[in-house]
Coordinates of N, CA and C in Angstrom, one line a residue:
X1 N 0.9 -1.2 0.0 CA 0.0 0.0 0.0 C 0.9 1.2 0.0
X2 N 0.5 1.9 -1.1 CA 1.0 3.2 -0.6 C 1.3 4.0 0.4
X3 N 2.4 5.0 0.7 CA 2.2 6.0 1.6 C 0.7 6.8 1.5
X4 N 0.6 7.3 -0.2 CA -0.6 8.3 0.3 C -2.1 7.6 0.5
X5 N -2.1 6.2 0.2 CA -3.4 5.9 0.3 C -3.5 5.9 2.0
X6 N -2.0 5.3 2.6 CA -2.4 5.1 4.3 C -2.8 6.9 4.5
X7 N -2.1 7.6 4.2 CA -2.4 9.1 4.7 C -3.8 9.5 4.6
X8 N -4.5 8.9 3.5 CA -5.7 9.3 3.4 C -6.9 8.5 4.2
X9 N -6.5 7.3 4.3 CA -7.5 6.2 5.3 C -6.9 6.6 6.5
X10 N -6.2 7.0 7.4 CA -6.0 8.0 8.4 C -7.0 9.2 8.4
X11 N -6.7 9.9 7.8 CA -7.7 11.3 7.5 C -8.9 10.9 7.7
X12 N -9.2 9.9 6.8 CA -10.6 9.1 6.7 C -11.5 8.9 7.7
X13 N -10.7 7.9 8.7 CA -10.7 7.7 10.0 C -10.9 9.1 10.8
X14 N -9.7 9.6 11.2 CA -10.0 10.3 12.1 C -11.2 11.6 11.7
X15 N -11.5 11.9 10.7 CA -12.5 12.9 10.2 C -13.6 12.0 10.7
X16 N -14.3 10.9 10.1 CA -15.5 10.1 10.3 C -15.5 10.1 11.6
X17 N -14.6 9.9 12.5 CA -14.7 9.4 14.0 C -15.2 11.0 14.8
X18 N -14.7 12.0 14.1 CA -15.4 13.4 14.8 C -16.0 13.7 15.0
X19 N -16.6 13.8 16.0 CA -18.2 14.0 16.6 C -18.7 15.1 17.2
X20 N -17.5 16.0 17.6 CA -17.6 17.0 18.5 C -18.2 18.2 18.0
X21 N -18.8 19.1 18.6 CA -19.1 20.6 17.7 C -18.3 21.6 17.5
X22 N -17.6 21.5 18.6 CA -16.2 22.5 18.8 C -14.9 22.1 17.6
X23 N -14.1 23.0 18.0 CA -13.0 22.8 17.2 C -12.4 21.5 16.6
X24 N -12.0 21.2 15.2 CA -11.7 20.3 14.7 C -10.6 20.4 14.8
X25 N -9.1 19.3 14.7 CA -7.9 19.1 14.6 C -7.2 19.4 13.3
X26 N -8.4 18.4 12.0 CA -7.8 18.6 10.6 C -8.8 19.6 9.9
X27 N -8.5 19.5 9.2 CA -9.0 20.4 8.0 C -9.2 19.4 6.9
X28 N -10.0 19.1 6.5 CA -10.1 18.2 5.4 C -11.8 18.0 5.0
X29 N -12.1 17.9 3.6 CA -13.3 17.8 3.3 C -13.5 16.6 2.6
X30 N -14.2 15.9 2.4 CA -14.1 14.5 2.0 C -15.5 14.3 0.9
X31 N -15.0 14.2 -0.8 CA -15.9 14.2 -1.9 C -16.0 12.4 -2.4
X32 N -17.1 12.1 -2.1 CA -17.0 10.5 -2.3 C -18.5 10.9 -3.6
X33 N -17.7 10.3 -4.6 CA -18.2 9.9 -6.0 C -18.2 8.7 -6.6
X34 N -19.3 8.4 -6.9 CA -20.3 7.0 -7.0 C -20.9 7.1 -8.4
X35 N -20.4 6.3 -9.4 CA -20.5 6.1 -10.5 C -22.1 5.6 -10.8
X36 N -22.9 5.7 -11.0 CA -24.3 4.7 -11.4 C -24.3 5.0 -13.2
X37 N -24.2 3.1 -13.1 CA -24.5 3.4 -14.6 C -25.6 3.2 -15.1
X38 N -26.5 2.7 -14.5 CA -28.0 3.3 -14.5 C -28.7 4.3 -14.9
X39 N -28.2 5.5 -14.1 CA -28.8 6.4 -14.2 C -27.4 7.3 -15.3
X40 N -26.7 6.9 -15.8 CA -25.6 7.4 -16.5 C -25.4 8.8 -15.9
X41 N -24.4 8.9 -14.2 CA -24.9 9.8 -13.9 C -23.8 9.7 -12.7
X42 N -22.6 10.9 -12.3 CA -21.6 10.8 -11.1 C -22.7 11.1 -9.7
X43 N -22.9 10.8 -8.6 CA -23.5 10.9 -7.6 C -22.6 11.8 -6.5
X44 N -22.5 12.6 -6.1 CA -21.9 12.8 -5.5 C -21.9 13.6 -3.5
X45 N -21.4 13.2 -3.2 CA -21.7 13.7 -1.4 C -20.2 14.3 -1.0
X46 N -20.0 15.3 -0.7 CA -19.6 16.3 -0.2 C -19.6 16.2 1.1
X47 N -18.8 15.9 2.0 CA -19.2 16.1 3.6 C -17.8 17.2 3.9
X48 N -18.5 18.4 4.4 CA -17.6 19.2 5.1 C -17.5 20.1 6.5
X49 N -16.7 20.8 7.5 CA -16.9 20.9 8.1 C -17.9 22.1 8.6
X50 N -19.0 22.0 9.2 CA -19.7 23.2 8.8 C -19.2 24.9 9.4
X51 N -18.2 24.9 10.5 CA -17.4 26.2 10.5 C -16.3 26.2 9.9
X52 N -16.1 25.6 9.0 CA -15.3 25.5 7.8 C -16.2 26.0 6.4
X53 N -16.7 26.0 6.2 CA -17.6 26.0 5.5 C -18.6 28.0 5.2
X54 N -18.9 28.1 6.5 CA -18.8 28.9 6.6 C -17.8 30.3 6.5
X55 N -17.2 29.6 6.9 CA -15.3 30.7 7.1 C -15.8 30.8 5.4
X56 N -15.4 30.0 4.2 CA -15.5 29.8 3.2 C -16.5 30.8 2.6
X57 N -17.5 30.9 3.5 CA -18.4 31.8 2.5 C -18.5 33.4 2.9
X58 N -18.3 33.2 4.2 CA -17.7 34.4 4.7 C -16.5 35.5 4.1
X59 N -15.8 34.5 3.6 CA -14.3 34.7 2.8 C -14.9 35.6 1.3
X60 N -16.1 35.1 0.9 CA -16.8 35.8 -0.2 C -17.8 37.0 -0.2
X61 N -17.7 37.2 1.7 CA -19.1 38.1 1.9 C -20.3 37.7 2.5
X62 N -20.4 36.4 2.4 CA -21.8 36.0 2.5 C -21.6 35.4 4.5
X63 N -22.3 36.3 4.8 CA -22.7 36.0 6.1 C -24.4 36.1 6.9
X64 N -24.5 35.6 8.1 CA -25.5 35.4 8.4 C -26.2 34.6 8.1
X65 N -26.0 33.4 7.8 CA -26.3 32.2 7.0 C -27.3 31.4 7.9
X66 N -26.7 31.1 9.3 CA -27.3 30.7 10.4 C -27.6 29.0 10.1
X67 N -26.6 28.4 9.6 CA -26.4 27.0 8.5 C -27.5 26.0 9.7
X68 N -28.0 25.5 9.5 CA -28.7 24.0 9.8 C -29.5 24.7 11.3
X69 N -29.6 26.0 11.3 CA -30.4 26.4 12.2 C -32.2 26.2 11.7
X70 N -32.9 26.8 12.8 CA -34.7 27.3 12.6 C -34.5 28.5 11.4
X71 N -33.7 29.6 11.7 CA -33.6 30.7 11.0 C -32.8 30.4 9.5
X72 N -32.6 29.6 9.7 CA -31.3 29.6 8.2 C -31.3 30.6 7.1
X73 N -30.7 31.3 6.5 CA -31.5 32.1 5.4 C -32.0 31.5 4.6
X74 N -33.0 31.7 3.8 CA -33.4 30.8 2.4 C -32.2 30.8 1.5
X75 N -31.4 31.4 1.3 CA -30.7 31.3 -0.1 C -29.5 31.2 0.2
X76 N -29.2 29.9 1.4 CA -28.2 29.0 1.9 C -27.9 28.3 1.0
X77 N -28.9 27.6 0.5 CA -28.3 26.8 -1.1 C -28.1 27.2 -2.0
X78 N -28.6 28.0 -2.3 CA -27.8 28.7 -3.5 C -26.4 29.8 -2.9
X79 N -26.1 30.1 -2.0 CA -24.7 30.6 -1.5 C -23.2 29.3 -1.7
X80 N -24.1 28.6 -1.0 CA -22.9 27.4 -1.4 C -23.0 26.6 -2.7
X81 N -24.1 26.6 -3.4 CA -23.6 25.8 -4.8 C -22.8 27.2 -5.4
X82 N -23.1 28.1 -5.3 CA -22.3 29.2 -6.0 C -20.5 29.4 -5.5
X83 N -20.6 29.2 -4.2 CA -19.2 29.4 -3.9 C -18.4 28.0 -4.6
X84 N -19.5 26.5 -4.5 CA -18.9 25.1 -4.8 C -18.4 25.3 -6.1
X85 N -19.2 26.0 -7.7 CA -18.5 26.1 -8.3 C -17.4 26.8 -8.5
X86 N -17.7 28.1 -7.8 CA -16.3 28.6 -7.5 C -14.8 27.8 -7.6
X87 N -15.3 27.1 -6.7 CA -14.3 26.1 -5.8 C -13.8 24.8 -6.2
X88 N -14.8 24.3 -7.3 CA -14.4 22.5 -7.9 C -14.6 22.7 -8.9
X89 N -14.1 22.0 -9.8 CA -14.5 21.9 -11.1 C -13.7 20.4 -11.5
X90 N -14.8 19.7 -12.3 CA -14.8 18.6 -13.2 C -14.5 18.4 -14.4
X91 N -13.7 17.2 -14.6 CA -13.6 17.2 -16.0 C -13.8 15.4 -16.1
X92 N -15.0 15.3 -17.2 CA -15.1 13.7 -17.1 C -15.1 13.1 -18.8
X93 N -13.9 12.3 -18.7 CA -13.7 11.6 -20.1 C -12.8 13.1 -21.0
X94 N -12.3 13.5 -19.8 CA -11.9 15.0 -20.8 C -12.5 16.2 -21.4
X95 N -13.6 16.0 -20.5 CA -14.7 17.0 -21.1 C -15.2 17.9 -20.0
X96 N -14.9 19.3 -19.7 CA -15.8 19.7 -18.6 C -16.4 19.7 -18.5
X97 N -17.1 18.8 -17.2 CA -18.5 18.5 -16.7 C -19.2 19.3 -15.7
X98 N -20.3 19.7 -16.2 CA -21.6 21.0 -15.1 C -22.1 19.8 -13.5
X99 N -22.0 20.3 -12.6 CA -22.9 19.6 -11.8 C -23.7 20.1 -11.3
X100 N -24.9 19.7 -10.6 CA -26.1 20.3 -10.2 C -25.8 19.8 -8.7
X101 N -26.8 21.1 -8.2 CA -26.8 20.9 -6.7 C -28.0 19.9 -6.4
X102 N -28.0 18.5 -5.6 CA -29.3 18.5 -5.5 C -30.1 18.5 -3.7
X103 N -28.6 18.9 -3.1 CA -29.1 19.2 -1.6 C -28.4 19.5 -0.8
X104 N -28.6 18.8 0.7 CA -27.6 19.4 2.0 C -28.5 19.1 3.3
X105 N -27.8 18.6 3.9 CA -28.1 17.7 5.2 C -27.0 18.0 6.7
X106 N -27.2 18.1 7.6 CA -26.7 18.8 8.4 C -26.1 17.2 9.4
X107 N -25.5 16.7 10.1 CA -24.8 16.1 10.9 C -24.0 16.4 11.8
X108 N -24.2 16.6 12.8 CA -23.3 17.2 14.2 C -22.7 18.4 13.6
X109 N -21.7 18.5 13.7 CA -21.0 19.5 12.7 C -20.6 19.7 11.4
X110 N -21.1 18.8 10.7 CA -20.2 18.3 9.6 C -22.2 18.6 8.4
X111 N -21.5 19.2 7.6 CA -22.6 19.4 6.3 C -22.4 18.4 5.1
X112 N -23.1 17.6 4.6 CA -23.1 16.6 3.6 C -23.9 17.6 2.5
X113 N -23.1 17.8 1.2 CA -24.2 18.5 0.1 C -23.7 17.7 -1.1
X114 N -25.0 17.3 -1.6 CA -25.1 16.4 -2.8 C -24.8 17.1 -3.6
X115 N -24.0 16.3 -4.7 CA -24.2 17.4 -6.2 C -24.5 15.7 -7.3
X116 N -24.4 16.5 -8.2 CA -25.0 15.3 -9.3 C -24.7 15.9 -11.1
X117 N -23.3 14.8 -11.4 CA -23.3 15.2 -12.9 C -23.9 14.3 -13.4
X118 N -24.8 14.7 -14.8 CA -25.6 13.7 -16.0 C -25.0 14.0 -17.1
X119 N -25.6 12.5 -17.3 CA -25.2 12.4 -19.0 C -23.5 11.8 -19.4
X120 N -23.0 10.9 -18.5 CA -22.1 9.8 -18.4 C -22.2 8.7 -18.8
X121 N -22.0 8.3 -20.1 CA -22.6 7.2 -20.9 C -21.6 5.8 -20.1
X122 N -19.8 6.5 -19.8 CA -19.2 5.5 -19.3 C -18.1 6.6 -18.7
X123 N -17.4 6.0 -17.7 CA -16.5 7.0 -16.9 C -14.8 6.1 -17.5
X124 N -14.5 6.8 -17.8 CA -13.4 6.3 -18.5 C -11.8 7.3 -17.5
X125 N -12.0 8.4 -17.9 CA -11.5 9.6 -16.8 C -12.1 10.2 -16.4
X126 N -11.6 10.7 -14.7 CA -11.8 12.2 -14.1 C -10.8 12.9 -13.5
X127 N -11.2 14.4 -14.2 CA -10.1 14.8 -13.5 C -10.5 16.1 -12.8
X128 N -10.1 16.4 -11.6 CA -10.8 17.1 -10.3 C -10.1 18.3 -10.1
X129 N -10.3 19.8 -10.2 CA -9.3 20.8 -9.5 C -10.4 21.3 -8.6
X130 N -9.7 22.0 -7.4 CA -10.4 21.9 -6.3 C -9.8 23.3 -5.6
X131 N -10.2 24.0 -5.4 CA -9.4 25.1 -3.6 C -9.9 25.0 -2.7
X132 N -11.1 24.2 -2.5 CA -12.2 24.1 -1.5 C -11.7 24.8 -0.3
X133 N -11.8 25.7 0.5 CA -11.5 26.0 1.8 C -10.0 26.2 1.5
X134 N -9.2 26.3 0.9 CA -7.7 26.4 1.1 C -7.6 27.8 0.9
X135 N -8.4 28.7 0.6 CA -8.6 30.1 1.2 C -8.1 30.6 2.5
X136 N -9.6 29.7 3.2 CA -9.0 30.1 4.5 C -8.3 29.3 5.8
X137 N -8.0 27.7 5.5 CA -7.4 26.7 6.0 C -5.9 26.6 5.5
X138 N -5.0 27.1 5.3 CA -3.6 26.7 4.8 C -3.1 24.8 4.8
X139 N -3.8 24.6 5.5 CA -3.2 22.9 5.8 C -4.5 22.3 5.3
X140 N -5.3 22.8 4.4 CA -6.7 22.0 4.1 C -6.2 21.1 3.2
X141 N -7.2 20.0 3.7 CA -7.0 19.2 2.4 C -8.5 18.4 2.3
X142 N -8.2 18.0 0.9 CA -10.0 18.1 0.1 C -9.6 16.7 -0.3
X143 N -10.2 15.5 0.0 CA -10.2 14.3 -0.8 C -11.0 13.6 -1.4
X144 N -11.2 13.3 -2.6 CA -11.6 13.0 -3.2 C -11.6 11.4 -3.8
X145 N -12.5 10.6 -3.3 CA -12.9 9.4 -3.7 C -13.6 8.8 -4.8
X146 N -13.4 8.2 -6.1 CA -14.1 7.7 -6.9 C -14.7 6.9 -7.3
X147 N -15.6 5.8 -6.8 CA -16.0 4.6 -6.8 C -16.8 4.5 -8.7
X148 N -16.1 3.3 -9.1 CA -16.8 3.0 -10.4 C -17.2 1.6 -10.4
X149 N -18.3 1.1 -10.0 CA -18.5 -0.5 -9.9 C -17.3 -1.1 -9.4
X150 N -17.2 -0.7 -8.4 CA -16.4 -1.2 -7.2 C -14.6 -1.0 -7.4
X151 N -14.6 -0.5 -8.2 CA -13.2 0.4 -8.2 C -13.1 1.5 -7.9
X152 N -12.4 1.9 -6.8 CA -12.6 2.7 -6.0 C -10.8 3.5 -6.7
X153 N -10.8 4.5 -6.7 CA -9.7 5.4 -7.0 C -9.8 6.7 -6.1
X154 N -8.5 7.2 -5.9 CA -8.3 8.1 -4.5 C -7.8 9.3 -4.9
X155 N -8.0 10.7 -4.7 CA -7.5 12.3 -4.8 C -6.9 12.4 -3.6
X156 N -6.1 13.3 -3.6 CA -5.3 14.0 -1.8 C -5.1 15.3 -2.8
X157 N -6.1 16.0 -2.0 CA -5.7 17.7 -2.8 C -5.7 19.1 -1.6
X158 N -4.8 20.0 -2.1 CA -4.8 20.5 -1.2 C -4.0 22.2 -1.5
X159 N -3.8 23.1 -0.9 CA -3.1 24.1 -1.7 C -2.0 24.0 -2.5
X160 N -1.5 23.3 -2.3 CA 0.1 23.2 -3.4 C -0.6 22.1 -4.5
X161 N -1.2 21.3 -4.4 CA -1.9 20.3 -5.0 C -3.2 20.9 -5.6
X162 N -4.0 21.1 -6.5 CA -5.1 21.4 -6.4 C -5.7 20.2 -8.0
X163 N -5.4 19.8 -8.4 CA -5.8 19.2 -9.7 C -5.4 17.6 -9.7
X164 N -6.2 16.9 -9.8 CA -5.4 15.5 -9.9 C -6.5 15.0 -11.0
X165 N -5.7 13.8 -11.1 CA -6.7 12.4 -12.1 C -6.9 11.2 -11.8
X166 N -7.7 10.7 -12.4 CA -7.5 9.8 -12.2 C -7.8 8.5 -13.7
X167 N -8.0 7.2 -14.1 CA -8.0 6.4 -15.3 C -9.1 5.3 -14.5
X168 N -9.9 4.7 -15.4 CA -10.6 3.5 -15.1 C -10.3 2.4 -16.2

């Protein structure tokens, strides 16, 4: 096994195991992408940290958000799919791919937001650039998981790093 795959099932670990509301240790956002060929279509979930997240949009202006509260603002989702494209962009089979927002779910601290690219006849390549949060985290790091009918393929991205690929 590689060094970086142990680096990232570490991260893995210790992010999933975080339960707390207070202060986080790492910085890391975790993009797990799920091929369905079914629906010829990337699935995607997003899990990040939600005062991370915030800092992030804050970093743009956008405050008072009041994330996974009674008050939330209405136009919470659309503040973050706007800063997400900001922030990621896809390229699948070599082709820049649009994704859609299709939600966002709140967990302890931690925000899960779906996105969803269509119209993937077969996934052949992806290739991911990302700043997610490396705005305002210097040590952030964004990872990125690909699952394709059980081939799973791994990203470690991060400010010096921001673009990777991967082959199926």
């Amino acid at each position: 096994m590689k060094i970086g795959k142990i680096y990232i099932i570490l991260i893995l670990i210790s992010v999933l195991s975080i339960k707390s509301v207070g202060a986080h240790p790492f910085y890391v956002s975790i993009c797990q992408v799920e091929y369905n060929k079914e629906t010829k279509s990337l699935e995607m979930a997003l899990k990040v940290f939600a005062d991370d997240l915030l800092l992030g949009l804050e970093n743009e202006g956008i405050t008072k958000l009041f994330l996974g509260e009674e008050k939330e603002n209405p136009k919470t989702d659309e503040y973050i799919f706007e800063y997400l494209k900001s922030q990621m962009k896809f390229k699948i089979n070599q082709k820049d791919a649009e994704y859609s927002y299709v939600g966002k779910e709140m967990e302890n601290s931690v925000v899960w937001i779906y996105l969803e690219i269509t119209n993937i006849n077969d996934l052949q390549t992806a290739e991911v650039e990302t700043k997610l949060l490396t705005e305002v985290r210097v040590t952030q790091n964004n990872i990125v998981q690909i699952n394709k009918n059980g081939e799973i393929k791994n990203m470690l991205l991060n400010k010096d790093k921001t673009v990777d690929s991967v082959q199926f």
